[in-house]
Coordinates of C-alpha atoms and ligand atoms in Angstrom, one line a residue:
M1 CA -31.7 10.6 -7.8
L2 CA -31.2 13.0 -5.0
Y3 CA -28.5 12.6 -2.2
D4 CA -28.6 14.3 1.2
L5 CA -25.1 15.1 2.3
A6 CA -26.3 16.5 5.6
A7 CA -27.9 13.1 6.4
F8 CA -24.6 11.3 5.3
F9 CA -22.6 13.6 7.7
S10 CA -25.2 13.1 10.5
Q11 CA -23.9 9.5 10.7
A12 CA -20.3 10.5 11.0
A13 CA -18.5 11.0 14.3
A14 CA -19.5 14.0 16.2
P15 CA -16.4 16.1 15.7
L16 CA -16.6 15.7 11.8
Q17 CA -20.4 16.2 11.9
Q18 CA -20.0 19.6 13.8
R19 CA -17.3 20.7 11.4
M20 CA -19.3 19.9 8.3
T21 CA -22.3 21.6 9.7
W22 CA -20.2 24.6 10.4
L23 CA -18.7 24.5 6.7
M24 CA -22.2 24.1 5.2
H25 CA -23.3 27.4 6.9
Y26 CA -20.0 29.1 6.3
A27 CA -20.1 28.3 2.6
A28 CA -23.6 29.5 2.2
E29 CA -22.8 32.7 4.0
Q30 CA -19.8 33.3 1.9
R31 CA -21.3 32.2 -1.4
L32 CA -18.5 29.7 -1.7
A33 CA -19.3 26.6 -3.8
C34 CA -17.8 23.5 -2.0
Y35 CA -18.1 19.9 -3.3
V36 CA -17.4 16.6 -1.7
V37 CA -15.6 14.7 -4.5
G38 CA -13.8 11.5 -5.6
G39 CA -13.4 8.4 -3.7
C40 CA -15.7 9.3 -0.8
V41 CA -18.6 9.9 -3.2
R42 CA -17.8 6.7 -5.1
D43 CA -17.6 4.6 -1.9
W44 CA -20.8 6.2 -0.5
L45 CA -22.8 5.4 -3.5
L46 CA -21.4 1.9 -3.5
A47 CA -22.4 1.5 0.2
R48 CA -18.7 0.9 1.1
P49 CA -17.0 2.3 4.1
V50 CA -16.0 6.0 3.4
G51 CA -12.3 6.6 4.0
D52 CA -10.8 10.2 3.6
I53 CA -13.0 13.0 2.7
D54 CA -11.9 15.5 -0.1
L55 CA -13.6 18.7 -0.5
V56 CA -13.0 20.8 -3.7
V57 CA -13.7 24.6 -3.3
E58 CA -14.4 27.0 -6.2
G59 CA -12.1 29.6 -4.8
D60 CA -9.2 29.7 -2.4
A61 CA -9.1 26.6 -0.3
I62 CA -6.1 27.9 1.8
A63 CA -8.2 31.0 2.8
L64 CA -11.0 28.7 3.6
A65 CA -8.8 26.3 5.8
E66 CA -7.4 29.5 7.6
A67 CA -11.1 30.6 8.3
W68 CA -11.7 27.0 9.5
T69 CA -8.9 27.1 12.0
T70 CA -10.1 30.4 13.6
V71 CA -13.3 28.4 14.6
W72 CA -11.8 24.8 15.2
P73 CA -8.5 24.2 17.1
D74 CA -7.3 21.9 14.3
Q75 CA -3.9 21.5 12.8
L76 CA -3.3 23.2 9.5
H77 CA -1.0 22.1 6.5
T78 CA -1.0 24.2 3.5
H79 CA 0.5 23.4 0.0
P80 CA 0.4 26.7 -1.8
P81 CA 1.7 25.6 -5.1
F82 CA -1.4 23.4 -5.5
G83 CA -3.7 25.6 -3.5
T84 CA -4.6 22.7 -1.2
A85 CA -4.7 22.6 2.6
T86 CA -5.2 19.7 5.1
V87 CA -7.0 20.2 8.4
S88 CA -6.5 17.5 11.0
W89 CA -7.6 16.8 14.5
L90 CA -7.7 14.0 17.0
D91 CA -11.0 12.1 17.6
A92 CA -10.8 9.4 20.3
G93 CA -7.0 9.4 19.9
A94 CA -7.2 8.8 16.2
L95 CA -6.0 11.5 13.7
V96 CA -8.6 12.6 11.2
S97 CA -7.7 14.6 8.2
L98 CA -9.5 16.3 5.7
D99 CA -8.3 17.7 2.4
L100 CA -9.5 21.1 1.1
I101 CA -8.7 21.5 -2.6
S102 CA -8.9 24.7 -4.8
A103 CA -10.5 23.6 -8.0
R104 CA -7.7 23.4 -10.5
R105 CA -6.9 22.5 -14.1
E106 CA -3.7 20.7 -14.9
S107 CA -1.7 20.4 -17.9
Y108 CA 1.2 17.9 -18.5
P109 CA 4.5 19.6 -19.9
Q110 CA 5.8 16.2 -20.8
P111 CA 4.6 12.5 -20.3
A112 CA 5.0 11.2 -16.7
A113 CA 6.2 14.6 -15.4
L114 CA 4.3 16.6 -12.7
P115 CA 1.6 18.8 -14.0
I116 CA 1.4 22.5 -14.3
V117 CA -1.5 23.8 -12.1
Q118 CA -4.0 26.8 -12.7
F119 CA -7.0 27.5 -10.5
A120 CA -10.4 26.8 -12.3
R121 CA -14.0 25.7 -11.9
L122 CA -15.2 22.2 -10.6
A123 CA -15.7 21.0 -14.0
D124 CA -12.0 21.5 -14.9
D125 CA -11.0 20.0 -11.5
L126 CA -13.1 16.7 -12.3
A127 CA -11.6 16.6 -15.8
R128 CA -8.0 16.2 -14.5
R129 CA -9.1 13.0 -12.6
D130 CA -8.2 9.5 -13.3
F131 CA -11.4 7.3 -13.9
T132 CA -15.0 8.2 -14.4
I133 CA -15.9 6.5 -11.1
N134 CA -13.5 9.0 -9.2
C135 CA -14.9 12.2 -10.8
L136 CA -18.3 12.2 -9.1
A137 CA -19.2 15.3 -6.9
L138 CA -21.9 16.4 -4.5
Q139 CA -22.5 20.0 -3.7
L140 CA -22.2 20.8 0.2
A141 CA -25.7 22.0 0.8
N142 CA -28.4 21.8 3.3
Q143 CA -30.7 20.1 1.1
P144 CA -30.6 17.0 -1.1
T145 CA -28.8 17.4 -4.4
N146 CA -28.1 15.5 -7.6
V147 CA -24.8 14.0 -8.1
I148 CA -22.6 16.0 -10.5
D149 CA -21.4 13.5 -13.0
P150 CA -20.0 15.1 -16.1
H151 CA -18.3 11.9 -17.3
N152 CA -21.0 9.3 -16.9
G153 CA -19.2 7.8 -13.9
L154 CA -22.6 6.6 -12.3
V155 CA -23.3 4.4 -15.1
D156 CA -19.7 3.0 -14.9
L157 CA -20.1 2.6 -11.2
Q158 CA -23.3 0.5 -11.8
R159 CA -21.6 -1.6 -14.5
G160 CA -18.4 -2.1 -12.5
L161 CA -16.1 -0.4 -15.1
I162 CA -12.9 1.5 -14.8
R163 CA -12.7 4.1 -17.7
V164 CA -10.3 6.8 -18.2
L165 CA -11.5 10.2 -19.2
H166 CA -9.3 10.7 -22.2
K167 CA -6.9 8.9 -24.5
R168 CA -3.6 10.3 -23.1
S169 CA -4.6 9.5 -19.4
F170 CA -2.0 6.8 -18.7
I171 CA 0.7 8.5 -20.6
D172 CA 0.2 11.9 -18.8
D173 CA 0.3 10.1 -15.5
P174 CA 1.4 6.4 -15.7
T175 CA 0.7 5.9 -11.8
R176 CA -2.9 5.6 -12.9
I177 CA -2.1 2.2 -14.2
L178 CA -1.3 1.1 -10.6
R179 CA -4.5 3.0 -9.4
A180 CA -6.6 1.0 -12.0
L181 CA -5.2 -2.2 -10.6
R182 CA -5.9 -1.1 -7.0
F183 CA -9.6 -0.3 -7.7
A184 CA -10.1 -3.3 -10.0
A185 CA -9.0 -5.6 -7.3
R186 CA -10.6 -3.7 -4.5
L187 CA -14.0 -3.2 -6.1
E188 CA -13.9 -6.3 -8.3
F189 CA -14.3 -4.0 -11.3
R190 CA -13.1 -4.5 -15.0
L191 CA -11.3 -2.3 -17.3
E192 CA -13.7 -0.8 -20.0
P193 CA -12.3 -2.3 -23.3
S194 CA -10.8 0.8 -24.8
T195 CA -9.2 1.8 -21.3
A196 CA -7.7 -1.8 -21.3
E197 CA -6.1 -0.9 -24.8
L198 CA -5.0 2.5 -23.6
L199 CA -3.4 0.9 -20.6
Q200 CA -1.4 -1.5 -22.7
Q201 CA -0.1 1.4 -24.7
G202 CA 0.7 3.3 -21.6
L203 CA 2.8 0.5 -20.1
P204 CA 6.2 1.7 -21.5
W205 CA 5.7 5.1 -19.8
L206 CA 6.0 3.3 -16.5
D207 CA 9.9 3.6 -17.2
Q208 CA 9.7 7.3 -17.4
T209 CA 7.9 7.8 -14.0
T210 CA 10.1 8.3 -10.9
P211 CA 10.4 5.2 -8.5
A212 CA 9.1 7.5 -5.6
R213 CA 5.8 8.3 -7.4
L214 CA 5.4 4.7 -8.4
W215 CA 6.0 3.5 -4.9
N216 CA 3.3 6.0 -3.6
E217 CA 0.7 3.8 -5.6
L218 CA 2.5 0.4 -5.3
G219 CA 3.0 0.6 -1.6
L220 CA -0.8 1.4 -1.3
L221 CA -1.8 -1.5 -3.5
L222 CA 0.4 -3.9 -1.7
S223 CA -1.1 -2.9 1.7
E224 CA -4.8 -3.4 0.7
P225 CA -6.7 -6.5 1.6
S226 CA -7.0 -7.3 -2.0
A227 CA -3.2 -7.0 -2.7
F228 CA -2.7 -10.5 -3.8
K229 CA -5.6 -10.1 -6.4
A230 CA -4.1 -7.0 -7.5
L231 CA -0.8 -8.8 -8.1
S232 CA -2.6 -11.4 -10.1
L233 CA -4.1 -8.7 -12.1
A234 CA -0.8 -6.9 -12.6
D235 CA 0.7 -10.0 -13.9
E236 CA -2.3 -10.7 -16.3
W237 CA -2.0 -7.1 -17.6
G238 CA 1.7 -7.1 -18.1
V239 CA 2.4 -4.3 -15.5
L240 CA 4.6 -6.5 -13.3
Q241 CA 6.7 -7.5 -16.3
Q242 CA 7.1 -3.7 -17.3
L243 CA 7.6 -2.5 -13.8
C244 CA 10.2 -4.9 -12.4
G245 CA 10.7 -7.7 -15.0
C246 CA 8.8 -10.4 -13.0
A247 CA 5.7 -12.4 -12.8
W248 CA 3.2 -13.4 -9.9
P249 CA 2.2 -17.1 -10.8
Q250 CA -1.2 -18.1 -9.3
A251 CA 0.6 -20.5 -6.8
L252 CA 2.0 -17.5 -5.0
N253 CA -1.5 -16.3 -4.2
H254 CA -2.1 -19.6 -2.2
Q255 CA 1.2 -19.3 -0.4
A256 CA 0.7 -15.6 0.4
Q257 CA -2.8 -16.4 1.8
C258 CA -1.5 -19.2 4.0
L259 CA 1.2 -16.9 5.4
L260 CA -0.9 -14.1 6.2
P261 CA -2.8 -15.5 9.3
N262 CA 0.5 -15.9 11.1
L263 CA 2.0 -12.7 10.0
P264 CA -1.0 -10.3 9.8
N265 CA 1.2 -7.3 10.0
E266 CA 3.6 -8.2 7.4
Q267 CA 1.5 -8.2 4.2
L268 CA 3.7 -5.7 2.5
A269 CA 6.9 -7.8 3.2
I270 CA 5.2 -11.1 2.3
S271 CA 4.0 -9.7 -1.1
W272 CA 7.3 -8.1 -1.9
L273 CA 9.5 -11.2 -0.9
L274 CA 7.4 -13.4 -3.0
L275 CA 7.5 -11.1 -5.8
M276 CA 11.2 -10.6 -5.6
S277 CA 11.5 -14.5 -5.3
Q278 CA 10.7 -14.5 -9.0
L279 CA 13.9 -12.5 -9.9
S280 CA 17.6 -13.3 -9.8
P281 CA 19.4 -12.2 -6.6
N282 CA 20.9 -9.1 -8.2
A283 CA 17.7 -8.0 -9.8
A284 CA 15.8 -8.5 -6.6
Q285 CA 18.3 -6.3 -4.7
A286 CA 18.3 -3.6 -7.4
Q287 CA 14.5 -3.3 -7.5
T288 CA 14.3 -3.4 -3.7
K289 CA 16.8 -0.5 -3.7
R290 CA 15.1 1.3 -6.5
F291 CA 11.8 1.7 -4.8
G292 CA 13.4 2.5 -1.4
L293 CA 11.7 -0.2 0.5
P294 CA 12.2 -0.2 4.4
K295 CA 15.3 -1.5 5.8
P296 CA 13.8 -4.9 7.2
I297 CA 12.4 -5.7 3.9
R298 CA 15.7 -4.8 2.2
Q299 CA 17.5 -7.1 4.5
A300 CA 15.1 -9.8 4.0
V301 CA 15.5 -9.7 0.3
G302 CA 19.2 -10.0 0.8
Q303 CA 18.9 -13.0 3.0
W304 CA 16.4 -14.6 0.9
H305 CA 18.9 -15.7 -1.8
A306 CA 21.6 -16.7 0.8
L307 CA 18.8 -18.9 2.3
A308 CA 18.1 -20.6 -1.0
T309 CA 21.7 -21.9 -1.1
T310 CA 20.8 -24.0 2.1
A311 CA 17.8 -25.6 0.4
A312 CA 19.8 -28.8 -0.4
M313 CA 20.9 -29.2 3.1
L314 CA 17.4 -28.5 4.6
N315 CA 16.0 -31.2 2.3
T316 CA 17.8 -33.8 4.5
T317 CA 16.8 -34.4 8.1
L318 CA 19.3 -32.3 10.3
S319 CA 20.2 -32.6 14.0
A320 CA 18.8 -29.8 16.1
G321 CA 22.1 -28.3 16.6
K322 CA 23.0 -28.3 13.0
L323 CA 19.5 -26.9 12.1
D324 CA 20.0 -24.0 14.5
R325 CA 23.5 -23.2 13.3
L326 CA 22.4 -23.2 9.8
L327 CA 19.3 -21.0 10.2
S328 CA 20.3 -18.7 13.2
P329 CA 21.8 -16.0 10.8
F330 CA 18.3 -15.4 9.1
E331 CA 15.5 -13.2 10.2
P332 CA 12.2 -15.1 11.3
L333 CA 10.2 -13.2 8.7
V334 CA 12.4 -14.4 5.9
L335 CA 12.6 -18.0 7.2
Q336 CA 8.7 -18.1 7.3
V337 CA 8.0 -16.6 4.0
W338 CA 10.8 -18.6 2.2
A339 CA 9.7 -21.8 3.8
S340 CA 6.2 -21.4 2.2
T341 CA 7.9 -21.8 -1.2
Q342 CA 9.7 -25.0 -0.1
T343 CA 9.2 -28.9 0.4
P344 CA 7.2 -30.2 3.4
L345 CA 10.4 -31.4 5.0
V346 CA 12.0 -27.9 4.7
Q347 CA 8.9 -26.4 6.1
Q348 CA 8.8 -28.7 8.9
Q349 CA 12.3 -28.2 9.8
I350 CA 12.1 -24.5 9.7
A351 CA 8.8 -24.6 11.8
Y352 CA 10.7 -26.7 14.4
Y353 CA 13.7 -24.3 14.5
L354 CA 11.5 -21.3 14.9
Q355 CA 9.0 -22.7 17.4
A356 CA 11.3 -24.8 19.5
L357 CA 15.0 -24.0 18.9
R358 CA 15.2 -20.2 18.3
P359 CA 13.8 -19.1 21.7
I360 CA 16.2 -21.3 23.6
A361 CA 19.0 -19.0 25.3
S362 CA 22.5 -20.4 25.1
Q363 CA 23.6 -21.8 28.3
L364 CA 27.3 -20.9 27.8
S365 CA 28.5 -17.3 27.2
G366 CA 31.7 -15.5 26.7
R367 CA 31.9 -14.8 30.5
D368 CA 32.0 -18.4 31.2
L369 CA 34.8 -19.0 28.8
Q370 CA 36.8 -16.2 30.5
A371 CA 36.0 -17.7 33.9
Q372 CA 37.4 -21.0 32.5
G373 CA 40.7 -19.1 31.9
I374 CA 40.2 -19.1 28.1
K375 CA 41.7 -15.9 26.6
P376 CA 39.2 -13.8 24.5
G377 CA 39.9 -14.3 20.8
P378 CA 38.3 -15.7 17.4
E379 CA 38.0 -19.2 18.8
Y380 CA 35.2 -18.0 21.3
K381 CA 32.9 -18.0 18.3
T382 CA 33.8 -21.7 17.5
L383 CA 33.6 -22.7 21.1
L384 CA 30.3 -21.1 21.7
A385 CA 28.8 -22.3 18.5
A386 CA 29.9 -25.9 19.4
A387 CA 28.4 -25.6 22.9
R388 CA 25.1 -24.4 21.7
E389 CA 25.0 -27.2 19.1
R390 CA 25.5 -29.7 21.9
Q391 CA 22.9 -28.1 24.1
L392 CA 20.3 -28.2 21.4
D393 CA 21.1 -31.8 20.4
Q394 CA 20.6 -32.7 24.1
F395 CA 17.3 -30.7 24.2
A396 CA 16.0 -32.5 21.1
A397 CA 17.0 -36.0 22.7
E398 CA 15.1 -34.9 25.7
N399 CA 12.0 -33.7 24.0
P400 CA 11.6 -36.0 21.0
N401 CA 7.8 -35.1 20.8
L402 CA 8.6 -31.6 19.7
C403 CA 10.7 -32.5 16.4
Ligands
LIG501 P1 -8.9 5.6 -1.7 O1 -10.3 5.1 -1.4 O2 -7.9 4.6 -1.8 O3 -8.4 6.8 -0.9 P2 -9.4 7.6 -3.8 O4 -10.2 7.5 -5.0 O5 -10.1 8.5 -2.7 O6 -9.1 6.2 -3.3 P3 -7.1 9.1 -3.4 O7 -5.7 8.7 -3.8 O8 -7.3 9.4 -2.0 O9 -8.0 8.1 -4.2 O10 -7.4 10.4 -4.4 C1 -8.5 11.1 -4.2 C2 -9.0 11.7 -5.5 O11 -8.0 12.3 -6.3 C3 -9.3 10.3 -6.4 O12 -10.6 9.9 -6.2 C4 -9.2 10.9 -7.8 O13 -10.4 11.6 -8.3 C5 -8.1 11.9 -7.6 N1 -6.8 11.3 -7.9 C6 -5.8 10.7 -7.1 N2 -4.7 10.4 -7.8 C7 -5.0 10.8 -9.0 C8 -4.1 10.8 -10.2 N3 -2.9 10.0 -10.2 N4 -4.6 11.3 -11.4 C9 -5.8 11.8 -11.4 N5 -6.6 11.8 -10.4 C10 -6.2 11.5 -9.3
LIG502 MG1 -9.1 8.8 -0.9

């Protein structure tokens, strides 16, 4: 079947369309073979929204990018060791980037290490890729062309299969295990049986991979709409056990889905906290530190286990003042996520605290105490806490319908 890239780009935003029209002419003029490859071809053929566009050039992608920026006022970033360049421009306030890649061959000096790179032909470039569905290419040309499909990716795309290109794939680069999870969950694809076996054999190599490289993929996986599905699969495939010694029981999927509507921008924190809740406090801290998670999530993990020590108290009905005193040291995010794992009474008390009590400003301040002639000192804390407790108990008595 023939595919018309010109027609495809004619549906794109004007700035991208203009650049691609220029590139088609320039490539023809310079006799430079350029190909659209990887995820964007896969997504186009699946009729899914196309994200970033990757272009492979049989030749010097950096020289091409430099020619590009003589015509277009775009930002240019080059990565000479890999022969790649990124051009980016603003379109209606949003940054659009396009990667230009010199076709290359890669060899792995040792498992899980970064590869050694040599410039090569398109076929070599496709052979270094992760899965057959990701090594499809279309030549940038002004007329319809066939999909270049040296590894039978089209058939796998139709059958919904994730298949590696060779037996050592997961050992060479164990981050592909996380990529397989991401695509399986997102596209609802299955692992082809021998790939599933190879993935199992590759699991121990995750330990040899740097946390930064693992997090590159893990962070992406946890930020996708299909993150919770991916975590279930990661549990099923033994990836979570290998990666951080924990599980993702089915019940967590339900909890995570219930939390998301109230915390729509916190998917990464929700999934990480629920995952870490399966570990001991020390192990959870160690994993969070190892992957270098952002500070608010690190703090939340620290608070989670301190909060767990209050569970018995929260399972009895507390006065508004006591509830506030107990819960005020904790971040709202950690309270909400932790509550989802607790009994209805605990959930109800935390919701009451967050919605009704926490927003109330204390009537009494240190200044008031000073004005009363009390000398500043450690007892201020006790006095202010006692005053706030009384204030909130009074609030609760006056607003019984809010409890
Ligand atoms: P997404 O839609 O999430 O962007 P993608 O397939 O485009 O998915 P990218 O991470 O953007 O994935 O990478 C672009 C292409 O580079 C992939 O389609 C794949 O061919 C190749 N690739 C990326 N990471 C690897 C890897 N670890 N090993 C082999 N090939 C890879
Ligand atoms: Mg991509």
